mmCIF file of C-alpha atoms in Angstrom:
data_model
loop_
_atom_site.group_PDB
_atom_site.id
_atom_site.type_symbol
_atom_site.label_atom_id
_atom_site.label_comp_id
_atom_site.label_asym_id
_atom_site.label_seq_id
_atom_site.Cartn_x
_atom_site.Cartn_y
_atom_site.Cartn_z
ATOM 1 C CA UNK A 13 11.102 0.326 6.407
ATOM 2 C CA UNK A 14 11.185 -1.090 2.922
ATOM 3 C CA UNK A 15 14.695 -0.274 1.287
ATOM 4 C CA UNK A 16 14.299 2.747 -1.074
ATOM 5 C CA UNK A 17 14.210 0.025 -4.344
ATOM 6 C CA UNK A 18 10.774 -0.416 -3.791
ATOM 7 C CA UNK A 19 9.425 3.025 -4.212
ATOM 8 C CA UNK A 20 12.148 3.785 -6.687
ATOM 9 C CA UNK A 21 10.305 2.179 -9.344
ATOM 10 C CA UNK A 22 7.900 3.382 -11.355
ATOM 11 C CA UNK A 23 5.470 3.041 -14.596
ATOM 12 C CA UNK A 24 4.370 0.054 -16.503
ATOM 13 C CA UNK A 25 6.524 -2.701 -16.729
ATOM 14 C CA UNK A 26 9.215 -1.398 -13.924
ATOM 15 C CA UNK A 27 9.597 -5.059 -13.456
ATOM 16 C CA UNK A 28 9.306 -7.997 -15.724
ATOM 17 C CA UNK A 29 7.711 -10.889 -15.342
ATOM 18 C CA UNK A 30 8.028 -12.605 -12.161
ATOM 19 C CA UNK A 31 10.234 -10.181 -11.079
ATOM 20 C CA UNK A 32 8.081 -8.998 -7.913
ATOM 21 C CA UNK A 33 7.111 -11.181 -5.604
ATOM 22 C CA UNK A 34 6.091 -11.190 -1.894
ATOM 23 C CA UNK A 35 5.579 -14.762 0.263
ATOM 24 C CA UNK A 36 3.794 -14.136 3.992
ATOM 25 C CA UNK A 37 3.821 -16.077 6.452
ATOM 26 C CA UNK A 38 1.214 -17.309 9.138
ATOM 27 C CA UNK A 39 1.967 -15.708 12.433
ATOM 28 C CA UNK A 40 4.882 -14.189 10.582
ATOM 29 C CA UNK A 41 6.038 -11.531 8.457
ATOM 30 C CA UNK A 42 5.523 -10.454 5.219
ATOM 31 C CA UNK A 43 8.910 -10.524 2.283
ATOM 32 C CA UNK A 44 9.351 -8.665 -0.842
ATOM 33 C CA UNK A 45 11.271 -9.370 -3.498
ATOM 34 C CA UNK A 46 12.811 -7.403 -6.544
ATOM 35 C CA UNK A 47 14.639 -9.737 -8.141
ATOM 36 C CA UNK A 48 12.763 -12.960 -8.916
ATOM 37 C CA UNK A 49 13.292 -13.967 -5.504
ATOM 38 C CA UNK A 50 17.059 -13.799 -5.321
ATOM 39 C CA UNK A 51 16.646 -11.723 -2.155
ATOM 40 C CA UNK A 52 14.336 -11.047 0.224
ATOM 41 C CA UNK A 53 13.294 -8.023 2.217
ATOM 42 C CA UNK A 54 11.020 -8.454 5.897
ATOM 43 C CA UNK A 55 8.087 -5.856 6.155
ATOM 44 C CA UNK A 56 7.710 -4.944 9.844
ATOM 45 C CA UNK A 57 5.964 -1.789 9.722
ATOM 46 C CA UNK A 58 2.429 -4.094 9.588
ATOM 47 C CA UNK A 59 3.343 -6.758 12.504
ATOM 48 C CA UNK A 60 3.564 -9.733 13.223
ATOM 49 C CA UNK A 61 0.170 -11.391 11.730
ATOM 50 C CA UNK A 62 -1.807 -14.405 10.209
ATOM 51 C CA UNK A 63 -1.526 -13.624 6.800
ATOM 52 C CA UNK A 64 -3.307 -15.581 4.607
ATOM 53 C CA UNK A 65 -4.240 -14.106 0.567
ATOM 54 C CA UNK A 66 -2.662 -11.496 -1.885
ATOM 55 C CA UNK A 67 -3.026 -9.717 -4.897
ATOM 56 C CA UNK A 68 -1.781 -7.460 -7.165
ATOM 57 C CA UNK A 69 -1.577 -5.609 -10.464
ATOM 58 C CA UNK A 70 0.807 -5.981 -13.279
ATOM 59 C CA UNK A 71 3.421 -3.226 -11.983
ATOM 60 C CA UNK A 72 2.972 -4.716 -8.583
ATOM 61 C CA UNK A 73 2.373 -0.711 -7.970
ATOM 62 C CA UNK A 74 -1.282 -1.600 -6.180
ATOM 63 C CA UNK A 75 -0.813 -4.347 -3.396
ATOM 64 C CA UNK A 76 -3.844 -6.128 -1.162
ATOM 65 C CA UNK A 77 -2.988 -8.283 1.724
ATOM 66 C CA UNK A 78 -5.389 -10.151 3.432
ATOM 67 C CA UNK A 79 -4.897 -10.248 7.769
ATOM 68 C CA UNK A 80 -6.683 -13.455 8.569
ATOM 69 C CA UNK A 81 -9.004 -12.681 11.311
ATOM 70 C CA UNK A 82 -8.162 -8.797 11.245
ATOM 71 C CA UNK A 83 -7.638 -6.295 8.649
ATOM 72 C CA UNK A 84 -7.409 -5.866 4.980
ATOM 73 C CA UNK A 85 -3.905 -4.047 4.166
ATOM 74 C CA UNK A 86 -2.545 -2.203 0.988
ATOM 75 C CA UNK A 87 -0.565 -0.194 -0.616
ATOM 76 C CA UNK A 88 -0.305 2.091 -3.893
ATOM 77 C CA UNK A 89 3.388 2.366 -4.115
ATOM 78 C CA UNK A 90 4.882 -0.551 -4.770
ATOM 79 C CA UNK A 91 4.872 -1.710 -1.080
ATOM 80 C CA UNK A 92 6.872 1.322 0.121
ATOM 81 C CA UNK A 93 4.009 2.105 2.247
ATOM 82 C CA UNK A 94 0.586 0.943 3.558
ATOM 83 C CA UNK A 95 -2.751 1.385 5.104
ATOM 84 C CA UNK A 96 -4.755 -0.537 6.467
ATOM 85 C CA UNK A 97 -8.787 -0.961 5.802
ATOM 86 C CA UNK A 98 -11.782 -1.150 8.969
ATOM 87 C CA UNK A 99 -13.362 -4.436 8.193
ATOM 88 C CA UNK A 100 -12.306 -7.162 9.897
ATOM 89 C CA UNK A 101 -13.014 -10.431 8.884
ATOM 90 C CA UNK A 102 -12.910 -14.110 9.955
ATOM 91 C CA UNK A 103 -10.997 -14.963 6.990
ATOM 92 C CA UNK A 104 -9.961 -13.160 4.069
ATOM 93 C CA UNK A 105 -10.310 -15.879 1.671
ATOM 94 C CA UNK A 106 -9.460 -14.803 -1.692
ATOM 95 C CA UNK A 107 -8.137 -11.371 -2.991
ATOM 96 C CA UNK A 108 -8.130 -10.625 -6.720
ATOM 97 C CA UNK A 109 -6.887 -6.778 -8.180
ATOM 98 C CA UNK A 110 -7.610 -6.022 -12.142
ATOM 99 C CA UNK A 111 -4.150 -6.907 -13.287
ATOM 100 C CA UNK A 112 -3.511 -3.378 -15.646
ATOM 101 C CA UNK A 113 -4.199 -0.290 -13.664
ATOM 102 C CA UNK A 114 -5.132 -1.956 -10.316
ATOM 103 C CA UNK A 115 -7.997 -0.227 -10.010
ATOM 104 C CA UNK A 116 -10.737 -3.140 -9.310
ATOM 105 C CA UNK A 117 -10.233 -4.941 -6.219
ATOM 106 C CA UNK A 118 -11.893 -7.267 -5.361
ATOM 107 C CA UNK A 119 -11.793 -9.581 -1.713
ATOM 108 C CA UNK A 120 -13.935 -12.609 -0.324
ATOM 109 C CA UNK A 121 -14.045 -13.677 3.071
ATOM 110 C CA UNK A 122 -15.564 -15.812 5.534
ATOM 111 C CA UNK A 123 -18.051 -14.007 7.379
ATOM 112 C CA UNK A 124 -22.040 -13.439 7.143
ATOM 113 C CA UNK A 125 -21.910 -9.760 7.088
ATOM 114 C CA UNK A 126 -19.737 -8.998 4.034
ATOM 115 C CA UNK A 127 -19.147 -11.933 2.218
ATOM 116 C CA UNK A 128 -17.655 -10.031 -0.551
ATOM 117 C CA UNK A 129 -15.959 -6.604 -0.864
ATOM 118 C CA UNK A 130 -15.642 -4.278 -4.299
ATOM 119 C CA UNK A 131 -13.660 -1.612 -5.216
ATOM 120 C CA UNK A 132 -13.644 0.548 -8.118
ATOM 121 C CA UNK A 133 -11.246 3.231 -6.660
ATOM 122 C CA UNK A 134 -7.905 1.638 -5.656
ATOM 123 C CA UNK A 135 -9.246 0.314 -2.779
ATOM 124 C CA UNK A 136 -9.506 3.715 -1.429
ATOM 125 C CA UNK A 137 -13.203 2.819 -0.797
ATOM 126 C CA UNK A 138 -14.712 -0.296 -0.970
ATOM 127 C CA UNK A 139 -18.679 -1.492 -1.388
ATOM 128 C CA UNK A 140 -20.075 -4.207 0.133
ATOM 129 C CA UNK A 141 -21.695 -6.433 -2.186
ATOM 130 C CA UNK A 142 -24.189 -8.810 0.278
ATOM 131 C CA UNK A 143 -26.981 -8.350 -1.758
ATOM 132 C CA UNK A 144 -26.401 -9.453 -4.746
ATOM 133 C CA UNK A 145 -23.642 -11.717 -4.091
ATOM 134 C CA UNK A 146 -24.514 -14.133 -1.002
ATOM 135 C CA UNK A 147 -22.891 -16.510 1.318
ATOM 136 C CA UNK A 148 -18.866 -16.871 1.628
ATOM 137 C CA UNK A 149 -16.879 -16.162 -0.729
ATOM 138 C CA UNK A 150 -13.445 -18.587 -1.152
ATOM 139 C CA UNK A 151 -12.636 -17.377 -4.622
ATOM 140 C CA UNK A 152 -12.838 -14.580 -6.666
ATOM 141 C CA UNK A 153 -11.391 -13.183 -10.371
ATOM 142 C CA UNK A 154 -11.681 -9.670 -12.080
ATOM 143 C CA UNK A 155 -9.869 -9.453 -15.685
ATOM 144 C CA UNK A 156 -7.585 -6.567 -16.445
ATOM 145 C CA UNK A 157 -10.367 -4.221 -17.307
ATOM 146 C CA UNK A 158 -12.433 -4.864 -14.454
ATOM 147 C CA UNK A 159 -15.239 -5.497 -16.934
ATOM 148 C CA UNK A 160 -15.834 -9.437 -15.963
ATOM 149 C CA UNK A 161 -16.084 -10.605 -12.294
ATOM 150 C CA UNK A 162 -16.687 -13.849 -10.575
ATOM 151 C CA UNK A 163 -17.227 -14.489 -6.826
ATOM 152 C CA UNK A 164 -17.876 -18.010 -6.207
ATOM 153 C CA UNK A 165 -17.709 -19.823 -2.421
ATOM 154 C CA UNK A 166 -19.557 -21.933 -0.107
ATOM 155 C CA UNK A 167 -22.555 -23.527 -2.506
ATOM 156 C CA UNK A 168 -22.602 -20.467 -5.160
ATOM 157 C CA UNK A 169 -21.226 -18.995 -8.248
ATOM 158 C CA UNK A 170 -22.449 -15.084 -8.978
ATOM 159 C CA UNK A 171 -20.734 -13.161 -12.308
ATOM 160 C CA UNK A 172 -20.939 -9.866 -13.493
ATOM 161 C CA UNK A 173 -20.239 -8.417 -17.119
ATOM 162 C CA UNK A 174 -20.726 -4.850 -15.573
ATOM 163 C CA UNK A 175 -17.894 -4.003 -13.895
ATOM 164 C CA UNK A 176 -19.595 -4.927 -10.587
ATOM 165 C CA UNK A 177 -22.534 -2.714 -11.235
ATOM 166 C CA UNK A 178 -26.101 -3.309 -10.701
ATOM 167 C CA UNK A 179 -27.217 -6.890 -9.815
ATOM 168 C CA UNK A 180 -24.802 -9.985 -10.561
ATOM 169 C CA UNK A 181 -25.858 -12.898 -12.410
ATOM 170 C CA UNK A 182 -26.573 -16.607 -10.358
ATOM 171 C CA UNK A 183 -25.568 -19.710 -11.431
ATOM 172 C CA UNK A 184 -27.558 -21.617 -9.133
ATOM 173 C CA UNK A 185 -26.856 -24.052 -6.073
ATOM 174 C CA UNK A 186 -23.970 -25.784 -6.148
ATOM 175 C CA UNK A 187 -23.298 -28.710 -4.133
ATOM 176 C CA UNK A 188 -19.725 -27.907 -3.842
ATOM 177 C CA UNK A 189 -17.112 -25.436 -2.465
ATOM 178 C CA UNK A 190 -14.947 -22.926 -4.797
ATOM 179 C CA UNK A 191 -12.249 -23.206 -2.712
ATOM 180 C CA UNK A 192 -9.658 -21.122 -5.235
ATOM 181 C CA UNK A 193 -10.542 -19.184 -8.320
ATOM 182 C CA UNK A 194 -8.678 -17.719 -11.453
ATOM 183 C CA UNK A 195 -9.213 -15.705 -14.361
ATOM 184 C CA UNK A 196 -7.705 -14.717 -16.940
ATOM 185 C CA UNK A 197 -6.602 -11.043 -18.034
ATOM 186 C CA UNK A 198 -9.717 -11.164 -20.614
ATOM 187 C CA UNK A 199 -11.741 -12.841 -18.496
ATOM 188 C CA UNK A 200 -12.683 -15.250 -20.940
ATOM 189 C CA UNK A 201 -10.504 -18.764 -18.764
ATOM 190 C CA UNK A 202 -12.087 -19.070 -15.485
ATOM 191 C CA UNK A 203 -11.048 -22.176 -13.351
ATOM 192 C CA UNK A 204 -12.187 -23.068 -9.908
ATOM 193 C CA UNK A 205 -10.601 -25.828 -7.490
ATOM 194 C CA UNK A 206 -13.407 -27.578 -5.908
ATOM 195 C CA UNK A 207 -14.608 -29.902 -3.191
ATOM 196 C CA UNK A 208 -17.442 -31.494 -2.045
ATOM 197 C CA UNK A 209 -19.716 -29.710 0.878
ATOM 198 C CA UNK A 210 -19.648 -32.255 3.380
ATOM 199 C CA UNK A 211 -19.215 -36.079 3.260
ATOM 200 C CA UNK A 212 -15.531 -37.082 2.176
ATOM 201 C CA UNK A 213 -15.144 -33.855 0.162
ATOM 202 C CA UNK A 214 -13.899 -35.034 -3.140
ATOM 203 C CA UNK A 215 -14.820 -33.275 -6.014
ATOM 204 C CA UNK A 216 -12.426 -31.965 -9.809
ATOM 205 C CA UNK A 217 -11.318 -28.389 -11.326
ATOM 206 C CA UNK A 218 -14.053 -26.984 -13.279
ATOM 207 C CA UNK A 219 -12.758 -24.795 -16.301
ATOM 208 C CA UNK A 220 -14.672 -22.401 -18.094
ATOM 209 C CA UNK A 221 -14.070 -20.323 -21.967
ATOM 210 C CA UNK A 222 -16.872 -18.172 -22.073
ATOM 211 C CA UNK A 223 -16.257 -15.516 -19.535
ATOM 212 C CA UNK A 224 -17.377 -17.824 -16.217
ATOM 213 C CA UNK A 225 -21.003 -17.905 -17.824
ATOM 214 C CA UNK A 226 -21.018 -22.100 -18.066
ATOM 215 C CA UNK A 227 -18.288 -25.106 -16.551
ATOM 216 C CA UNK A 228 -16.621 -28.510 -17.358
ATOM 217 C CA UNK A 229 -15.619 -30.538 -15.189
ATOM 218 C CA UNK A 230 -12.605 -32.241 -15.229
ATOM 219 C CA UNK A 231 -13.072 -35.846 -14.365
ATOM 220 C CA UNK A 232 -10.071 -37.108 -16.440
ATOM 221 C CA UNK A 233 -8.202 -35.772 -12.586
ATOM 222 C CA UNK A 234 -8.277 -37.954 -9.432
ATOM 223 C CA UNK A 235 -11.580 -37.179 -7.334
ATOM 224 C CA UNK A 236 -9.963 -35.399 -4.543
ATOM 225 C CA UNK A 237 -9.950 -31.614 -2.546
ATOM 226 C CA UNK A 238 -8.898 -29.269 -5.016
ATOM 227 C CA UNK A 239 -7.811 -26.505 -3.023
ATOM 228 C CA UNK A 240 -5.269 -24.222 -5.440
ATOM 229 C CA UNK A 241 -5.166 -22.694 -8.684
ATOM 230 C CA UNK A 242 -3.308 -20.015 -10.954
ATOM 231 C CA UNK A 243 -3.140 -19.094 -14.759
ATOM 232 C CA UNK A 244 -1.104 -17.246 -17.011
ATOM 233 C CA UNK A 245 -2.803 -13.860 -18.249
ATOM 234 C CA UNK A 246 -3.747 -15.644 -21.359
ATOM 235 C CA UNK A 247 -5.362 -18.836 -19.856
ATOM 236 C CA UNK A 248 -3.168 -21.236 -21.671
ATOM 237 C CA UNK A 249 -0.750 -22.364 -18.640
ATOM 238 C CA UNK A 250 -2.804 -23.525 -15.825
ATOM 239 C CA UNK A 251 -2.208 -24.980 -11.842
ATOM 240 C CA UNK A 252 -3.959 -26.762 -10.044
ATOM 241 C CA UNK A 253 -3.107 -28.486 -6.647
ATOM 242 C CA UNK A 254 -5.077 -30.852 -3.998
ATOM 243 C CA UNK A 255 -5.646 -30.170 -0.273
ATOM 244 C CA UNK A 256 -2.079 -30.350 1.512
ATOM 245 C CA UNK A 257 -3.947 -32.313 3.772
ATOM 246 C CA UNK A 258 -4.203 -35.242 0.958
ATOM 247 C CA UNK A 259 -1.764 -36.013 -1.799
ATOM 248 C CA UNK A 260 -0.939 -32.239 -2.427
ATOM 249 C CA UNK A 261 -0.397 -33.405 -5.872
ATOM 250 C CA UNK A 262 -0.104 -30.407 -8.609
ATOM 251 C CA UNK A 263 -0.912 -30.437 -12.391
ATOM 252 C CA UNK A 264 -0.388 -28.521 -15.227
ATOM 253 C CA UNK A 265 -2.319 -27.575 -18.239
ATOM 254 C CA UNK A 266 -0.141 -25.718 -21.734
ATOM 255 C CA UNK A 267 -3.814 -25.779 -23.990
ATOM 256 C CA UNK A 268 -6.003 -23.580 -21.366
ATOM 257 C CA UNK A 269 -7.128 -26.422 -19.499
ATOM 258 C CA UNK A 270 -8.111 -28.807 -21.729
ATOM 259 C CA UNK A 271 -5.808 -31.553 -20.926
ATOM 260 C CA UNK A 272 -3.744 -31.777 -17.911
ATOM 261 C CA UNK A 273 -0.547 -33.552 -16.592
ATOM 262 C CA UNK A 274 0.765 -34.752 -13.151
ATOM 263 C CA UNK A 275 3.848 -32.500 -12.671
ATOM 264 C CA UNK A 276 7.055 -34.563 -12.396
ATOM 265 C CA UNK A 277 8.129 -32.580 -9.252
ATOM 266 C CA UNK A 278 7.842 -34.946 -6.062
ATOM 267 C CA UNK A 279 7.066 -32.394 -3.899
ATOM 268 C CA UNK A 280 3.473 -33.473 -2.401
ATOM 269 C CA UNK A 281 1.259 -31.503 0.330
ATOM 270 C CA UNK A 282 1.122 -28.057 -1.153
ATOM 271 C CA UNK A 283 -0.693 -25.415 -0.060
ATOM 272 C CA UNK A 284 -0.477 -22.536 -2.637
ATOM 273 C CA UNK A 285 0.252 -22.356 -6.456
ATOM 274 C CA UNK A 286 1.475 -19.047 -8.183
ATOM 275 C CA UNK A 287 1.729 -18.533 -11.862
ATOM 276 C CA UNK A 288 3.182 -15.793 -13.906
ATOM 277 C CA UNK A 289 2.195 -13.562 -16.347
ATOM 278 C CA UNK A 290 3.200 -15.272 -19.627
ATOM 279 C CA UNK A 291 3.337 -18.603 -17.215
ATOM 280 C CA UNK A 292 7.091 -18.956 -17.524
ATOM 281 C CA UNK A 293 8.042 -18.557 -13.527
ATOM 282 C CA UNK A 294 5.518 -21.301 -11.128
ATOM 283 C CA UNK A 295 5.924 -21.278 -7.467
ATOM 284 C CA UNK A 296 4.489 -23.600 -5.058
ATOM 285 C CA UNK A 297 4.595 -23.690 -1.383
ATOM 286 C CA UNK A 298 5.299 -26.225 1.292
ATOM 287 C CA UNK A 299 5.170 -25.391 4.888
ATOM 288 C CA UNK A 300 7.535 -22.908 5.234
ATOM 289 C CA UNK A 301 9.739 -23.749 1.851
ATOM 290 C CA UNK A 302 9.255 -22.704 -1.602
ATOM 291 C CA UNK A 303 9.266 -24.653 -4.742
ATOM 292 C CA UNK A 304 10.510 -22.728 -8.123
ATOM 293 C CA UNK A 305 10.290 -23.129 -11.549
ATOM 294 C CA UNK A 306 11.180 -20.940 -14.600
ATOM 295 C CA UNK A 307 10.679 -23.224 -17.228
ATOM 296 C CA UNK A 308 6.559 -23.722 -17.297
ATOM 297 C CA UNK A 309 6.558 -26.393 -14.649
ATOM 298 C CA UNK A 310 8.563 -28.468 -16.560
ATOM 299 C CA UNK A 311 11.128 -28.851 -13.431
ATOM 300 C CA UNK A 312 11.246 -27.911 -10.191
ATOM 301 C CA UNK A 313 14.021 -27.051 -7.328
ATOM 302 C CA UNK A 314 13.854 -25.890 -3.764
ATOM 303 C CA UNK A 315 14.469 -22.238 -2.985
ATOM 304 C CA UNK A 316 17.948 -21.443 -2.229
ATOM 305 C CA UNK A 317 16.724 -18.419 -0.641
ATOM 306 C CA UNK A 318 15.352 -18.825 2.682
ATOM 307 C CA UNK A 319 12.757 -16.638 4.335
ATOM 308 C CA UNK A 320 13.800 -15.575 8.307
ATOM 309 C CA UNK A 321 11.814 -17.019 11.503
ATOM 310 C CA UNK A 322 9.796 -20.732 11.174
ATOM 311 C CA UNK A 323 6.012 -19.792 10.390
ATOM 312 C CA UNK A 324 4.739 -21.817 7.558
ATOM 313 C CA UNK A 325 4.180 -19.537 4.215
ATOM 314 C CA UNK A 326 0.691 -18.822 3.939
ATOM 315 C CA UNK A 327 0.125 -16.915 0.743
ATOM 316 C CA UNK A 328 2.590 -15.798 -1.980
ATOM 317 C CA UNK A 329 2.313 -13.664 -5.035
ATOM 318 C CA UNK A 330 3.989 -12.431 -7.974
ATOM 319 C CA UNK A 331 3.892 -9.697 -10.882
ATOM 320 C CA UNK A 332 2.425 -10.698 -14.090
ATOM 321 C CA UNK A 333 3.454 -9.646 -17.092
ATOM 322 C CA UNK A 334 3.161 -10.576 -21.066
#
C-alpha cells in the first residue's frame, strides 16, 4: 500500500514543482516520491513488471503507466490507487496526459492494431485512433487544454487542433523515426528526437513554434540517435539526449530551442531526460542511477537516494508546475 501521504493531498498545486516524482524500473518496481526525491516509496500492489513510459498532470492527481508488453495502468488519486486498462501492447512507447486537469490522455505504442490510444475522459475510456493516425507511434504531446495534439512514430507525423476530434492532419512521409516527443503546455514548442529508419541511424532534434504544424532541424548538433527529450511548460528550457547505446550525450536549450549547449555533466549513455515545470529540477537516468539537477542543468550530482533491488530505471517522471 502507498503510505496515506499520497492520497492525503489534494487540489491544485498540492505539490510544487518537482515535488512528485515516480522512477520505474524494468523488471522492477515502481517508486514515488513526495519530496523532490528525498525519499522513496515501492508500489507493489501492480507487480513486478517491465515498465517502460509515464505521464502525468500538474497535481500529479491523474497518473498513466505504461506495462511494456502488457497493460496500461493508472490512477486518479495521486497514486493511492490503480486500475489497470485491457489493451495490451508490444510496447507502450510514449504516454502524454494534458498537464492541467488530466483529462486528455494520450498513449502510443508499438503494435499494428492500435497504434495510438485517446482519451477525453480520464482515461476512464479510451478511443482508438488507427484511422486517422497510422503506423507506430514512439512519441506523442497534448498541451494543457487538450486542444493541440501530436502523434508522430515510425515514418509519420499526424496533428490535431481539435482536441482529437474528427480526422488529424498529415505531414507526410518521413524518412525518419520520432523516437521521443514534447510539447509544451500551449502547445505552441514541439520537439522531436529523431533517427534515421535504417542504415546507420543518425539523424538531429527537430523543433517546432507554430503548434507542430512545420520543423527545423537542428544540424548545428552532432548527427547521431536522438532518442530523449523534455521541456519546461513554457518551451524555453529544453533536453535532449542521444541513444545510450552511443555517446548518451545531453544538451540543453534556455531560448526554446534555438541554440543549444553540451551539458557540462560527464555522465554519458543516458536513457531518459525529465524536465520540470518552470525547468528548474532536470533528471536524467543511467542504468539503474539517477542524475539531479535543480539549477536548469547548469550542474549535475548523483542521487544520494537509492532505489531498492538492481533493475535498470526505465522511465521516470515528475510534476510540473509554473
Amino acid at each position: 500500500m502507498i503510505i496515506n501521504q499520497m492520497s492525503k493531498m489534494h487540489g491544485a498545486g498540492a505539490y510544487e514543482d518537482g515535488q512528485f516524482r515516480i522512477v520505474a524500473q524494468n523488471g522492477g518496481y515502481v517508486h514515488f516520491s513526495t519530496d523532490f526525491g528525498e525519499t522513496w516509496i515501492e508500489q507493489t500492489s501492480m507487480g513486478l513488471n517491465a515498465w517502460n513510459r509515464i505521464g502525468m498532470n500538474k497535481t500529479a492527481e491523474v497518473i498513466c503507466i505504461g506495462d511494456n508488453g502488457q497493460k496500461l495502468w493508472r490512477s486518479t488519486d495521486y497514486g493511492a490507487t490503480w486500475l489497470s486498462d485491457g489493451f495490451n501492447s508490444s510496447s507502450w512507447l510514449n504516454i502524454a496526459v494534458s498537464n492541467d486537469t488530466g483529462k486528455y490522455i494520450m498513449a502510443g505504442n508499438n503494435t499494428s492494431t492500435y497504434e495510438l490510444l485517446l482519451s477525453s475522459n480520464f482515461g476512464t475510456s479510451f478511443v482508438v485512433k488507427a484511422a486517422d493516425v497510422n503506423n507506430r507511434i514512439y512519441g506523442v504531446g497534448v498541451s494543457e487544454t487538450g486542444q493541440y495534439m501530436v502523434a508522430s512514430g515510425n515514418t509519420v507525423t499526424h496533428r490535431s487542433t481539435n482536441y482529437g476530434i474528427g480526422a488529424w492532419s498529415y505531414l507526410g512521409y518521413e524518412a525518419w523515426f520520432t523516437m521521443d516527443l514534447c510539447m509544451s503546455a500551449s502547445g505552441q514548442y514541439v520537439t522531436r528526437a529523431a533517427r534515421v529508419n535504417g542504415g546507420d541511424g543518425i539523424h538531429w532534434p527537430m523543433v517546432s513554434n507554430d503548434y507542430g504544424a512545420s520543423y527545423t532541424t537542428i544540424t548545428s548538433l552532432d548527427e547521431a540517435e536522438w532518442y530523449y527529450c523534455d521541456m519546461s511548460l513554457s518551451g524555453e528550457y529544453q533536453m535532449v539526449a542521444q541513444d545510450y547505446n552511443g555517446d548518451g550525450k545531453l544538451y540543453l536549450s534556455d531560448d526554446y530551442g534555438v541554440t543549444w549547449a553540451a551539458t557540462t555533466a560527464t555522465y554519458t549513455n543516458i536513457n531518459g531526460v525529465h524536465c520540470s515545470g518552470t525547468g528548474k529540477y532536470m533528471c536524467i537516468m543511467h542504468g539503474t542511477t539517477q542524475y539531479l539537477s535543480d539549477d536548469y542543468g547548469a550542474t549535475w550530482a548523483e542521487s544520494p537516494y537509492g532505489i531498492t533491488g538492481t533493475p535498470f530505471l526505465a522511465s521516470q517522471g515528475m510534476n510540473k508546475l509554473l
